[in-house]
Coordinates of C-alpha atoms and ligand atoms in Angstrom, one line a residue:
X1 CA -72.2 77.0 -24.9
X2 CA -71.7 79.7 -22.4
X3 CA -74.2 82.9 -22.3
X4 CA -71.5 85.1 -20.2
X5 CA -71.8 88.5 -21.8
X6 CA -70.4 91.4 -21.0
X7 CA -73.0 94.1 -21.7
X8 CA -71.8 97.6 -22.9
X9 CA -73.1 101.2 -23.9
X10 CA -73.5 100.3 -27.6
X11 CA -74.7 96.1 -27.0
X12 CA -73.2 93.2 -26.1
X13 CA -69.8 91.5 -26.1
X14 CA -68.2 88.0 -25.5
X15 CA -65.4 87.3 -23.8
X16 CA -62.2 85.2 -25.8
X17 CA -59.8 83.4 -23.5
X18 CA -56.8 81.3 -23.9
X19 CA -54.2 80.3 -20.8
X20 CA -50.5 79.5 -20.8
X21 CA -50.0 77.6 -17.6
X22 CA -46.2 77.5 -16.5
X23 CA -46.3 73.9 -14.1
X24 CA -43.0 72.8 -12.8
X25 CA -42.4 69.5 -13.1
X26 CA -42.2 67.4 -9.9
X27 CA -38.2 66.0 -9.6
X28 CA -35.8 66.2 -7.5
X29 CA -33.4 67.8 -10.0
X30 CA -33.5 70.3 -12.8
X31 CA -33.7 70.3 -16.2
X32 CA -30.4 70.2 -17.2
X33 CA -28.3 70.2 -13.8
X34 CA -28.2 67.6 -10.8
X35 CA -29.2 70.9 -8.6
X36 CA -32.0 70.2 -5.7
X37 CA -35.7 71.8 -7.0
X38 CA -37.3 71.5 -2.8
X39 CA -39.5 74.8 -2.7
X40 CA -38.2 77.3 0.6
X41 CA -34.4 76.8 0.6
X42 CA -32.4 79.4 1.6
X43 CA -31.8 81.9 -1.3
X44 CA -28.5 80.4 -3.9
X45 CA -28.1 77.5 -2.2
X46 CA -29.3 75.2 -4.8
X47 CA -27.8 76.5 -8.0
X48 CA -25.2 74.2 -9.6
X49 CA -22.3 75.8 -12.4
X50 CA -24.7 74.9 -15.1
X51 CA -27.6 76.7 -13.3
X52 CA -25.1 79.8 -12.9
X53 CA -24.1 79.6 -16.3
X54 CA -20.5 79.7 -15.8
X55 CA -18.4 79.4 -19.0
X56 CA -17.9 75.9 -20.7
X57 CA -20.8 73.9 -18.3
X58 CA -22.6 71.8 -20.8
X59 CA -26.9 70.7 -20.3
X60 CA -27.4 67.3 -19.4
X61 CA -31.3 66.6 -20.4
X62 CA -32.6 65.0 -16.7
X63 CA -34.8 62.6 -18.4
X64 CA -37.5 62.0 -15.6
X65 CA -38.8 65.5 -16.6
X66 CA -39.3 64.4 -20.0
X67 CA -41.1 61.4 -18.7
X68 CA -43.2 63.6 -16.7
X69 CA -44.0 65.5 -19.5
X70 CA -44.9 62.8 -21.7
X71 CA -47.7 61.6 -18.9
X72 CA -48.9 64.9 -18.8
X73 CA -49.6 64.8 -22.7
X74 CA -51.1 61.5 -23.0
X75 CA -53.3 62.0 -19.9
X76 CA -54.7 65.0 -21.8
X77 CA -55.1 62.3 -24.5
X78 CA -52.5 64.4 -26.6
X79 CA -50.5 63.7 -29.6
X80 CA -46.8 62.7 -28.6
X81 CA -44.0 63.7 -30.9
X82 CA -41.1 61.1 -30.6
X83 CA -38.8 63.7 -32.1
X84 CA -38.7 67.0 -30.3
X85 CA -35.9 69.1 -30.1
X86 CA -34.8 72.3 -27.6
X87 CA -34.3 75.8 -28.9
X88 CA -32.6 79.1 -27.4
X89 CA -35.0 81.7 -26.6
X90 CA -32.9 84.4 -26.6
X91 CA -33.2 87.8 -23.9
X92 CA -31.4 89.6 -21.2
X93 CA -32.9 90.0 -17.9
X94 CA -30.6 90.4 -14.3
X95 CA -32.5 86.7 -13.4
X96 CA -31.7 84.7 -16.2
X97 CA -27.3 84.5 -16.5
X98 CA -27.2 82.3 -19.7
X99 CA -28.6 85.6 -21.7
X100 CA -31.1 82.6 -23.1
X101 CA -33.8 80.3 -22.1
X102 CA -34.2 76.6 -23.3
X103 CA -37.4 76.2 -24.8
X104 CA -39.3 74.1 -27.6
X105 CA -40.9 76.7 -29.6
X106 CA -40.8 75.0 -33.1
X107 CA -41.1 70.7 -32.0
X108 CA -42.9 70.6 -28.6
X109 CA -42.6 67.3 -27.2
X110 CA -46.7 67.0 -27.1
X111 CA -49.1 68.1 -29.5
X112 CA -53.2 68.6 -29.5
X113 CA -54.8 67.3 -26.6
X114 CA -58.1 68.4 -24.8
X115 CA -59.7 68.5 -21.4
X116 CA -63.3 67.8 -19.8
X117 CA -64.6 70.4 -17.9
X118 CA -67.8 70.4 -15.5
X119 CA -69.3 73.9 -15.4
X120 CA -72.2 72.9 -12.5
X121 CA -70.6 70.7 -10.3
X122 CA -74.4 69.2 -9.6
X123 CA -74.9 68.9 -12.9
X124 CA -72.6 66.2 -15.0
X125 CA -74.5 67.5 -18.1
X126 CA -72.6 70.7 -17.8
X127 CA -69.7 69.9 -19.3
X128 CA -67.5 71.5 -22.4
X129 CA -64.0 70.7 -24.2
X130 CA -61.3 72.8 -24.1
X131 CA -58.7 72.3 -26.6
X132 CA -54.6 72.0 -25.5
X133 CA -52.4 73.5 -28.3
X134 CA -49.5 71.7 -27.2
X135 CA -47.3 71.3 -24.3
X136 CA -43.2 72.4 -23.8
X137 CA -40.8 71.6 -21.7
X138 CA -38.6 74.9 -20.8
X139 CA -36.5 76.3 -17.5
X140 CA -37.5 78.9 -15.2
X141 CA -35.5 82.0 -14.9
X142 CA -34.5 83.2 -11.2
X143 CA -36.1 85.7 -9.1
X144 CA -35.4 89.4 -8.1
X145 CA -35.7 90.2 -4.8
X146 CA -36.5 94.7 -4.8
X147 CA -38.1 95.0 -1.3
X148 CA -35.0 93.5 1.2
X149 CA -32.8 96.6 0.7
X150 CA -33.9 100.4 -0.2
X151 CA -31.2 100.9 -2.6
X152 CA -30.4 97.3 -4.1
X153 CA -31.7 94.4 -5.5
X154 CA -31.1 90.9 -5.0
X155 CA -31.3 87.7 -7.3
X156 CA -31.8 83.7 -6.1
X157 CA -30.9 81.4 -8.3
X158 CA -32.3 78.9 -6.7
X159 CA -35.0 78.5 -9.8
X160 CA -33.0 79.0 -12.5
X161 CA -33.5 75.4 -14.5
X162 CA -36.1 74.4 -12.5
X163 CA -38.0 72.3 -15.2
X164 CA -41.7 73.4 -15.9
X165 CA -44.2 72.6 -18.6
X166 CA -45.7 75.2 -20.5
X167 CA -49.4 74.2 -21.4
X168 CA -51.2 76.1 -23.9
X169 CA -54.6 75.7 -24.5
X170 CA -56.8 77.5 -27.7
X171 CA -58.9 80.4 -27.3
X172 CA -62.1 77.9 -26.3
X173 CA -63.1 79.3 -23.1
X174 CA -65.9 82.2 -23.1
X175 CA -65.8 83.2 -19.5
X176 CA -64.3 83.9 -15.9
X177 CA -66.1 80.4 -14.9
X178 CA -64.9 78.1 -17.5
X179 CA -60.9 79.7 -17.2
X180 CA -61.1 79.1 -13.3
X181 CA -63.1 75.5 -14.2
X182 CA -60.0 74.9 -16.6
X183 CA -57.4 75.3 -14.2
X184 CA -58.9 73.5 -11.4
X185 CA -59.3 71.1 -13.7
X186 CA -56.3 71.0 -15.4
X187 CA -55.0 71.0 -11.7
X188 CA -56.6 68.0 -11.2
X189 CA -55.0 66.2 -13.7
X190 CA -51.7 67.1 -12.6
X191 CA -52.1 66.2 -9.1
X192 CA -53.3 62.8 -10.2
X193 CA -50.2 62.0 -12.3
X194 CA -47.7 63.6 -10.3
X195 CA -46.2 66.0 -13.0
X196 CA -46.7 68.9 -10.6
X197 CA -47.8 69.3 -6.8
X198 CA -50.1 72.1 -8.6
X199 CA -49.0 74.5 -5.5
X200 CA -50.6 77.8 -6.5
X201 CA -49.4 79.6 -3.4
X202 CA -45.6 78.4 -3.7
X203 CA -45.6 79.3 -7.6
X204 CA -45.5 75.5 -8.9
X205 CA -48.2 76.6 -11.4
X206 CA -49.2 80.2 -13.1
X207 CA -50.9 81.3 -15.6
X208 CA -50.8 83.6 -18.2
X209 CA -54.4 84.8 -18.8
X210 CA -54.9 86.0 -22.7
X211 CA -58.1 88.1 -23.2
X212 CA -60.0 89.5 -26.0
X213 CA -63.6 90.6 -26.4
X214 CA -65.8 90.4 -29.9
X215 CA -69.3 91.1 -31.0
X216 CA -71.0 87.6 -30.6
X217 CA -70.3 85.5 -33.9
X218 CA -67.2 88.3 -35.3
X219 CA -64.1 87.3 -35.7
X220 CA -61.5 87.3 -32.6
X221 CA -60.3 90.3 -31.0
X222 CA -56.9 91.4 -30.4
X223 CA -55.3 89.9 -27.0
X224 CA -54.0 91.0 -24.2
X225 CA -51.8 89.0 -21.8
X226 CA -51.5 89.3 -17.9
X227 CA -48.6 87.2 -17.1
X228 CA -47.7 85.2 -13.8
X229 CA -51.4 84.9 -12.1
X230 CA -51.0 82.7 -9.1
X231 CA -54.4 81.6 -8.0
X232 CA -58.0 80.2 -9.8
X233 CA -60.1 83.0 -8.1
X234 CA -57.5 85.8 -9.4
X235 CA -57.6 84.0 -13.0
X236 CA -61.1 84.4 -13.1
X237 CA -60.8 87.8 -12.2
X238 CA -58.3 89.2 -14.5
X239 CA -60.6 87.9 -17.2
X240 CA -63.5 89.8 -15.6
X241 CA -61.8 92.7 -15.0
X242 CA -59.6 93.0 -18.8
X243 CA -62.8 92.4 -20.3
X244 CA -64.6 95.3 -18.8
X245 CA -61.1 97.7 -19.5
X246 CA -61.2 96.6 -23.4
X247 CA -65.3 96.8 -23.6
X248 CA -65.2 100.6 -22.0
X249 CA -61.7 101.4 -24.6
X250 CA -63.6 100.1 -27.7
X251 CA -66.8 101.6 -26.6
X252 CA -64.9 105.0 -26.3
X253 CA -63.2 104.7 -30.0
X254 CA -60.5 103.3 -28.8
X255 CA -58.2 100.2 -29.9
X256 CA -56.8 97.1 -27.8
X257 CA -53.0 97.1 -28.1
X258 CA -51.7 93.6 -28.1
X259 CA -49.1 93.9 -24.7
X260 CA -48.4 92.2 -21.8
X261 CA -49.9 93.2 -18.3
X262 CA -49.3 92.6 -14.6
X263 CA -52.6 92.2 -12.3
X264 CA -52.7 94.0 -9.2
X265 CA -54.9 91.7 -6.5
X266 CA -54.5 94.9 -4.0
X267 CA -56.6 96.8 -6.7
X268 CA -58.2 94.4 -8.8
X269 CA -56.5 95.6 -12.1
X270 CA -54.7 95.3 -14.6
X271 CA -51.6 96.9 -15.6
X272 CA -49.3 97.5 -18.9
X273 CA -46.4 95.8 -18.3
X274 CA -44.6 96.1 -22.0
X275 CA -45.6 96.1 -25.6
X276 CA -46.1 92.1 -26.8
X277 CA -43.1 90.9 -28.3
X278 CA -42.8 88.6 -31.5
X279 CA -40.7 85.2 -31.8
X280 CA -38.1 86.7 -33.8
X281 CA -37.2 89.3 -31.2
X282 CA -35.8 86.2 -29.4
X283 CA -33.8 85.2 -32.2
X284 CA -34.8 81.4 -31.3
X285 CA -32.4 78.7 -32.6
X286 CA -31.6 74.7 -31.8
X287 CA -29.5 74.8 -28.7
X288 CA -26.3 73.3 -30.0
X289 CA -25.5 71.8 -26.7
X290 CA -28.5 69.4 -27.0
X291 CA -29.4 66.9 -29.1
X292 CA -32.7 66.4 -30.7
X293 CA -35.0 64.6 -27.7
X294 CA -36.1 60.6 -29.6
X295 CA -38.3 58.6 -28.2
X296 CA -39.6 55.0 -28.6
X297 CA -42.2 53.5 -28.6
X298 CA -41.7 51.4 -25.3
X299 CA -40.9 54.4 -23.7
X300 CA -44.3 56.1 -24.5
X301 CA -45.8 52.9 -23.2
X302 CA -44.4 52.7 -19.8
X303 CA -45.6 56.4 -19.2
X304 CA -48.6 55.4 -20.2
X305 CA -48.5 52.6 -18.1
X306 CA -47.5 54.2 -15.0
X307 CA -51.1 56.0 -15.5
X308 CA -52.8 56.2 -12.2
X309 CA -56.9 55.8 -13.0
X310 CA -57.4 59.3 -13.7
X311 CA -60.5 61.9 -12.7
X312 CA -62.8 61.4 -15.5
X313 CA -62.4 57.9 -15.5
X314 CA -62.4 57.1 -11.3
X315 CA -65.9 60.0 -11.8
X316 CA -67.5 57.1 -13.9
X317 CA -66.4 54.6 -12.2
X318 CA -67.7 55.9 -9.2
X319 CA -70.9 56.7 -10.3
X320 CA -71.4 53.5 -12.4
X321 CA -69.6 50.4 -10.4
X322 CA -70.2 51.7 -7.1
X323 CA -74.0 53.5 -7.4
X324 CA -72.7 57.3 -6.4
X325 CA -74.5 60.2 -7.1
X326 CA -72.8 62.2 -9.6
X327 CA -72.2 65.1 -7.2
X328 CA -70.8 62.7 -4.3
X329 CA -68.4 61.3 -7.5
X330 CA -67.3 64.7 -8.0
X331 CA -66.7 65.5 -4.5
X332 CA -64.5 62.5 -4.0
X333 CA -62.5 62.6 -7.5
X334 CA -61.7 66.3 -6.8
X335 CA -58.4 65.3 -5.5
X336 CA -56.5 62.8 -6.0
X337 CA -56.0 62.2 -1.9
X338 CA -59.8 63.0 -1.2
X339 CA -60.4 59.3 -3.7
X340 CA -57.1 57.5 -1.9
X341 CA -58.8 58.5 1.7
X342 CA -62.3 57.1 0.4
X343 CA -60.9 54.2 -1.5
X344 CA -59.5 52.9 1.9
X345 CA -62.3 53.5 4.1
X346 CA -64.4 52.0 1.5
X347 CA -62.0 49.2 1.5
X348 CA -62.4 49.0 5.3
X349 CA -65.6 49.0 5.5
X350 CA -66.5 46.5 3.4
X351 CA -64.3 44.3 4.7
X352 CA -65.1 44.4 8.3
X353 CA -68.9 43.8 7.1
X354 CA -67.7 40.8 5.1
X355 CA -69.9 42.8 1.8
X356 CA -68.6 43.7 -1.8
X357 CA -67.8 47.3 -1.8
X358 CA -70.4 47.9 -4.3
X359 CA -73.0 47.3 -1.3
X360 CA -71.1 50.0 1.3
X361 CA -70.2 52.9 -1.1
X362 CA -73.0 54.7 -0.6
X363 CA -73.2 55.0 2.8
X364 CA -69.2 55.3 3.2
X365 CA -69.6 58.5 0.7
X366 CA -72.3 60.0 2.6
X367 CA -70.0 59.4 6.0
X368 CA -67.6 61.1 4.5
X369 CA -68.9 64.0 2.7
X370 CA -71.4 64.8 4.9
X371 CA -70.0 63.8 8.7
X372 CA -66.2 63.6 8.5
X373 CA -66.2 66.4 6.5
X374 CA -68.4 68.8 8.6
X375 CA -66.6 67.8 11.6
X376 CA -63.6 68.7 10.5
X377 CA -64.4 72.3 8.9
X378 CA -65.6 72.8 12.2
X379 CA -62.1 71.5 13.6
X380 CA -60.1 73.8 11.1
X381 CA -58.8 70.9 9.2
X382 CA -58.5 69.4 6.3
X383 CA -58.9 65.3 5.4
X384 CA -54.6 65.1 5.3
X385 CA -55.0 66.0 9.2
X386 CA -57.9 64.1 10.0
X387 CA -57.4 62.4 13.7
X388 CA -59.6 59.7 12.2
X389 CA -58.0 57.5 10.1
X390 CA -59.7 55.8 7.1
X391 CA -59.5 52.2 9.0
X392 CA -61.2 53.4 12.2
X393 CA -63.7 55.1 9.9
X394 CA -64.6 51.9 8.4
X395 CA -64.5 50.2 11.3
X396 CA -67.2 53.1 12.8
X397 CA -69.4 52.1 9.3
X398 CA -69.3 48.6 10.1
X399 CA -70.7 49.0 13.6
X400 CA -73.6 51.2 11.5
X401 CA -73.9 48.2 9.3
X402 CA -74.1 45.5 11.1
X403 CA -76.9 47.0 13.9
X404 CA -74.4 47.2 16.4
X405 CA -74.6 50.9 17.2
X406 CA -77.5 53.1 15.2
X407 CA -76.9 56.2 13.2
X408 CA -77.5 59.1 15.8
X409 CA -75.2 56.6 18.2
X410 CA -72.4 56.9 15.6
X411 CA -72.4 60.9 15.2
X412 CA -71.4 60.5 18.5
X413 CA -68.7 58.1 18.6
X414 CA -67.3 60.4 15.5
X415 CA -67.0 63.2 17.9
X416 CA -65.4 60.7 20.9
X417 CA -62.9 59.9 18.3
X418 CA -62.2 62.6 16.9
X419 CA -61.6 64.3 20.5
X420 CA -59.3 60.8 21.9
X421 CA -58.6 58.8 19.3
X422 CA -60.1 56.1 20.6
X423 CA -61.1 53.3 18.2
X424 CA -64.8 53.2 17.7
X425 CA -65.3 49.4 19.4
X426 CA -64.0 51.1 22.3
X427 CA -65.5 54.2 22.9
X428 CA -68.9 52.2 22.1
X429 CA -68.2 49.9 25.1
X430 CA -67.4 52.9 27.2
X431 CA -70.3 55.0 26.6
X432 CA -72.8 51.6 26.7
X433 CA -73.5 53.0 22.9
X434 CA -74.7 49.2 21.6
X435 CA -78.3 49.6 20.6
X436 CA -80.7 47.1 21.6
X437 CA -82.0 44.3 19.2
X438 CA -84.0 42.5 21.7
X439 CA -87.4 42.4 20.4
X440 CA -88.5 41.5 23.8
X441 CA -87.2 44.8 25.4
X442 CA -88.3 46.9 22.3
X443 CA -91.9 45.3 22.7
X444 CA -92.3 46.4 26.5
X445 CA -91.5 49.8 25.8
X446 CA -93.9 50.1 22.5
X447 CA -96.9 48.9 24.9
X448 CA -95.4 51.1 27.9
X449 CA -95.3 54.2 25.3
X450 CA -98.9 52.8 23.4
X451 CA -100.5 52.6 26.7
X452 CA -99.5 56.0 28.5
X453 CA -100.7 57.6 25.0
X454 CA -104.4 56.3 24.2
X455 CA -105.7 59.4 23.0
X456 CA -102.9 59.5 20.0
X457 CA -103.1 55.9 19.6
X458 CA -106.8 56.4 19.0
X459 CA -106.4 59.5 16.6
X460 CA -104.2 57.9 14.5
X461 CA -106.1 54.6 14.3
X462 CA -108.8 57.7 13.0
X463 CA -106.3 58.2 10.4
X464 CA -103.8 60.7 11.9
X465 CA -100.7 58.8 10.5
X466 CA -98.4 61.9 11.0
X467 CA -98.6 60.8 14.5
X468 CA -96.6 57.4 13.4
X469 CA -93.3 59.4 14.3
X470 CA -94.5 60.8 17.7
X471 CA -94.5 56.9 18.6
X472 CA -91.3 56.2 17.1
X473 CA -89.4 59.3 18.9
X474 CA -91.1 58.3 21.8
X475 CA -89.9 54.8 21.8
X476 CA -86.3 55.8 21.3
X477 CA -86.5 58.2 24.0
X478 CA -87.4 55.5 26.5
X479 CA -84.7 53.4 25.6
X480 CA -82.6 56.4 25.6
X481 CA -81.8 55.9 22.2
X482 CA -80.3 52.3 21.8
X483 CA -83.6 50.6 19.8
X484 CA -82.5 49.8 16.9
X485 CA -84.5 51.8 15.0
X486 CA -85.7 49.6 12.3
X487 CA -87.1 47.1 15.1
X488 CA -88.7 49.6 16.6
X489 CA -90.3 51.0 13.5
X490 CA -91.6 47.5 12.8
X491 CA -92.9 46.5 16.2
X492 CA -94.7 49.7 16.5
X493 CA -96.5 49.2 12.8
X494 CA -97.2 45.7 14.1
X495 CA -98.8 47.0 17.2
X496 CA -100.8 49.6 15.4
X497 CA -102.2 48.2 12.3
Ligands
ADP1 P1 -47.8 83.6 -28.1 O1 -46.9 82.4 -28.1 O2 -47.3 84.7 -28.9 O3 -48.2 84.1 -26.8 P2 -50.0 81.9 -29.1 O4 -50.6 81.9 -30.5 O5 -49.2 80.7 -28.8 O6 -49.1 83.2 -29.0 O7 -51.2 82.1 -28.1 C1 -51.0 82.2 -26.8 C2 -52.3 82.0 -26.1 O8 -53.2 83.0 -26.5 C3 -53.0 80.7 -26.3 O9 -53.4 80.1 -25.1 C4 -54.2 81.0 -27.2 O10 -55.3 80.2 -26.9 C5 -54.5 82.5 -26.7 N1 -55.1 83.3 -27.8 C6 -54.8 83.4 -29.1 N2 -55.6 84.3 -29.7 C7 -56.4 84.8 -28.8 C8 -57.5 85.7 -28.8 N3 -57.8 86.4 -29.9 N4 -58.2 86.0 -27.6 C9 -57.8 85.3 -26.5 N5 -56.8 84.4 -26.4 C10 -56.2 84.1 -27.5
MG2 MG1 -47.5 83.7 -24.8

């Protein structure tokens, strides 16, 4: 239950959200055409006759994106309908030449599904459900260019028929933290079956953002829409912001007029855009150049099949099989190449320590969340451009492992490797980085430290115990840092006690 309340002149007031998220479909080729879908291509050059509209081309249903689509539902854990079908939805706009879009407005290919989503990423208690209304498979329109010429405007076609999936979830979520934790999630998912790349920035996914406020426990408000939002953080901010505007118009006596808006990140607003329309002003029918979409059973089953182990499930098994803490499980599972990177390292690792990987998890996930990580924020990079590669990584864990090198020793291979490149065996040679085991060695420098410090030695024998690190740091220091620390700890407790 979420407390998010928007708090007015006259009391307060929840927040009702629902989002439409437009994600196009990862393939090669459109919906209906053999025309190229690669993002950044100069303007019309990947627009077959079909994607033009010219007179008498016919739709060709490119079944991969109905495949895709089917994943998407049943890793949602949605309802599939074997029998969908593909209307007209009917308008004119200078970016859309068939006068029509093809949709599925009356048999959606998938039906109710849901998603987890974790509010406190520290805390896996913090979760809630958001239903999934249903998910379509449509085209995209093209786009108008207005800002290359003072006087004209320009359209690419290079869109139009790009396949997408419209996903539409119920009115569940209650606040700008929950619609951005719905997204990333839903994001997630995506990424991990490979429906969408779920590039915000390049327009692969959008959002339309419904909003409506209510006294807590009314009925719903009316809506509003703000259509094409491109980013989490501006989701999340439309629904702060269109809250606010309808709280202040109902406050003053006014009404909320069910319309679609633009948001304006330059200005943090909102914007009319047109009055909502209805269905029927689209005159939807069957497209008569398709047929009905069936599918079959083993169909269904290979999508599910091709399943990768998906977030939720790689979150458990992380935490469960492998020991994690819940927030290190939900640092890795975040996405999808963040758990391939660990997964190998952690593969690594284990095997160059000759240890199940239940044994090495943990301290591969602190390696890599808290070291590899920080080094690389400081570097400007992310883990796709890491100079260290998840075998030399493991092969840097091992050395930890097995005593070779100690822990301090191995921040500073990272940062050799990181600068050369070098693999870790041989920067450790180079630098003399193997720490010393020899109990002999570690012995003569306890008594040499014990013996130059009687007065400490005494006061802790008087029950200063604090004092038990002084000893230890300076032990290390006199073997300039290659005493295995564990030895040393013991040999000094020895000596003391
Ligand atoms: P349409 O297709 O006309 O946009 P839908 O009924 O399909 O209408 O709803 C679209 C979206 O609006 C859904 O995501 C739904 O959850 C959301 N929604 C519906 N009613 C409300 C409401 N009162 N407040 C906020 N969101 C709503
Ligand atoms: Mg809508």
């Amino acid at each position: 239950m979420s407390d998010y309340r928007i708090q007015g002149a006259t009391g307060e007031w929840e927040v009702v959200i629902g989002l439409e998220v437009h994600a196009q479909i990862s393939t090669q080729a459109k919906l209906f055409s053999g025309a190229a879908t690669a993002f950044g291509a100069e303007p019309n050059t990947q627009v077959s006759l079909v994607d033009a509209a010219m007179p008498g081309m016919l739709p060709v249903p490119n079944m991969e994106c109905i495949r895709q689509a089917v994943r998407t539902g049943l890793a949602i854990n949605a309802q599939i309908n074997k029998w969908s079908r593909f209307d007209r939805k009917n308008y004119f706009y200078a970016d859309l030449p068939q006068g029509y879009q093809i949709s599925q407005l009356y048999h959606p290919i998938v039906g109710e599904g849901a998603i987890e989503v974790q509010l406190d990423d520290k805390n896996p208690e913090s979760t809630k459900t958001i239903g999934i209304e249903r998910i379509h498979v449509e085209q995209d329109a093209g786009k108008l260019m207005h800002d290359q010429h003072p006087t004209m405007s320009y359209v690419d076609l290079n869109r139009s028929g790009v396949a997408l999936m419209e996903i539409v979830s119920r009115p569940d979520m209650r606040s700008p933290a929950e619609a951005g934790a719905y997204l990333s999630k839903l994001r997630t998912i995506l990424r991990y079956v490979g429906s969408c790349d779920g590039n915000m920035d390049q327009g692969s996914m959008r959002a339309d953002v419904n909003v409506s406020v209510r006294r807590p426990g009314e009925p719903f408000g009316t809506r509003t829409e703000t259509k094409n939002v491109n980013s989490v953080r501006f989701v999340m901010a439309v629904v702060e912001q269109e809250a606010k505007r309808q709280v202040a118009l109902l406050e003053d006596g006014g009404k909320v007029v069910q319309e679609t808006r633009l948001y304006d990140p330059d200005r943090n607003e909102t914007r009319s855009m047109r009055s909502k329309e209805d269905a029927h002003d689209y005159r939807y029918f069957p497209d008569p150049d398709l047929l009905p979409v069936e599918l079959d059973d083993a169909f269904v089953e290979e999508c599910r099949a091709s399943l990768p182990e998906l977030p939720d499930a790689k979150r458990h098994r992380y935490e469960t099989a492998l020991g994690l803490s819940a927030y290190n499980a939900g640092v890795l599972t975040a996405e999808v190449e963040t758990s391939r990177w660990f997964e190998a390292l952690l593969a690594a690792s284990a095997a160059k320590q000759g240890k199940p990987e239940g044994e090495v998890a943990k301290q591969a996930a602190n390696w890599l969340t808290s070291e590899l990580f920080g080094a690389l924020n400081k570097l400007g990079k992310g883990l796709a451009e890491s100079p260290v590669s998840p075998e030399a990584g493991g092969e840097l864990l091992a050395l930890v492992g097995k005593g070779t090198i100690s822990g301090s020793a191995a921040k500073q291979v990272l940062e050799k490797m990181l600068e050369t490149g070098d693999a870790p065996g041989v920067i450790v040679e180079r630098e003399g980085l193997t720490q010393t085991s020899d109990t002999g060695a570690i012995e003569a420098a306890v008594d040499a430290v014990l013996a130059a410090n009687a007065d400490k030695v005494a006061q802790y024998k008087g029950g200063k115990e604090a004092l038990f690190g002084f000893f230890v740091g300076q032990t290390m220091k006199a073997m300039q840092g290659k005493g295995n620390p564990q030895l040393v700890n013991e040999v000094l407790k020895a000596k003391l006690a």
